[in-house]
C-alpha angles and dihedrals in degrees: 000000000000126000114267092019100144090208085070090065121076115249095260091054100042092053093067117112094231115076113247120197123198119201111191136194111324097350115131115251107265122231092253091071101025115138092016130168104239132208104210127207148097089263096197102182095004084235131176092283090053089045089061088059090049092050090049094049091050091050094046093045093048092051090051095040092239131128117266118226142163119234116205139159137235132236098032107257091239089059089051097049096040108023091160093063119081114242125199102217115197093202126020121205094278094047091051090053091053093051096043091050089061096052102074098255123145093225154330128246116202119190128187116254103216140137092288094054093041089056096046115115122230095256093048090048088061101035100038106028104029100032107026103030103029102024095213119171097208146352140225119204140171124257091255099044115137127180144165133051111338089359088283092151116087127180089262092050091049092049090052094046091047091053090052091048095047096250128131118238127196122186119204124212122232119278126224131183091235141000111291094013123125115268116267110262141167088242092057090050092050089050091051093050090048087060094045090250093142095157090055092047091049091050090055092046096047090226137048114285116243141179132201134206148140119286109242134193115265135179091286089234092135090065092056089050092051092251110094112194141203105227123212126180112219120204118227092342114172096194115134113258110252148082124309141185106237146175119216132205111214124214091261091057098256117134120217136174130250151145122254139197121206116189149059102304096239093187090065122013109347087219135156115319112275135176109230116187126193108201115212117234094356134126126176146091115282099164113137093011129110122245131179119222121203120199119221102172147335117260105182144325126272112269138173116250129203095248139321097294094061090046092052091052089053092046089057088054092046093051092049091049091048091053090050092051093047092050089056092051107059093151110129115265125244084232093063125083 
C-alpha cells in the first residue's frame, strides 16, 4: 500500500481534517513529510509520556517550518530479541496508527526492526537511517531512549552525533501524573490492566485503551443466553479476566456501546482466553470483519456460576452497570473521527 493512501488509515484516522501520511517498511519517504522533525521511539501505548514527545516535535517542527512525524519500529524490538517470550503489547501497529493520527502530526514512519537494524551501530543509525534513508532534519527523544547495536547509543551520544550530522536533537524529561509520582511508563500501564484497573491505565494513557481484532465464530452460547457476542481472540493479552464496560467501533466506522467479558468462561469450558462483546441495540453479521473495542472500566472479576440461570441473572446486572458507566463517560472516543 502506498504512502499517503488514505485507505491505509482506519476510518477514525482518515476523517481528520489534517492530512496524515503513513510511510511503511521500505517505502521511500514521500514529499509530504520530507525533511521532517521526527519523534523516535517504540511508543507502545502512545501514553502521556510519549505525548510529551509528540507535543515537542510539533512545536519544534512548527518553529522550523518542517513536517512533524513519529518514527517507530515493527515488530517491537523485544519481540525480535526474545520471540519465544510472550509480550503484552498495549498498541499493535494498527492501534498506533489510530492514536498517532489523532495527535496533530503530519505523518508516521514505520521501519522494520530486523537483523540489519539490530546490528546497526549508533553512528550508522544517524548517518545512514536518519540522514540518508529518511532525510529528517531533526529528532525528539525521551530521556531514556537507547539505540544502535547493543543499545550503545544513549541520549547524549545521539545529541552529539546529530550535531555532527547537522540535525537538531531535543531530549524530553520524564512525565508523571503528579509531583512525586512515578513516571508514566508502558510497564505501569500493563500492570494496571493486569489488575483490572482500567481507569488508572486510561489516566496514564491519556485516552481509553482499546484493542482490535477479527470477529470469529464461537460456540453460539451467547445467543442461547440472550446475549449474543462478537468474539475476538487476543494474542498475549495481559488484561485481567473479568467483565468490562466497552465501546466498539464497527467496520463501517460507527461506534456503539456494549459489555464485554475477557477470560476462560469457567461456568462452561474454562477454555483459552477470549474477548466476548455484547453490543447494545445492534443486530448484524460481523464474522470475518475487524472491530475495535475500547475499555471504559472494570465491572467485576470472572467467576464460576452454578448453571446458566444464575449467570443470566448476573449478565443482566452487568449490562445495566455497563450502561451506567458509559452514560457517565461521554468524552469522545479515540475510535471516533
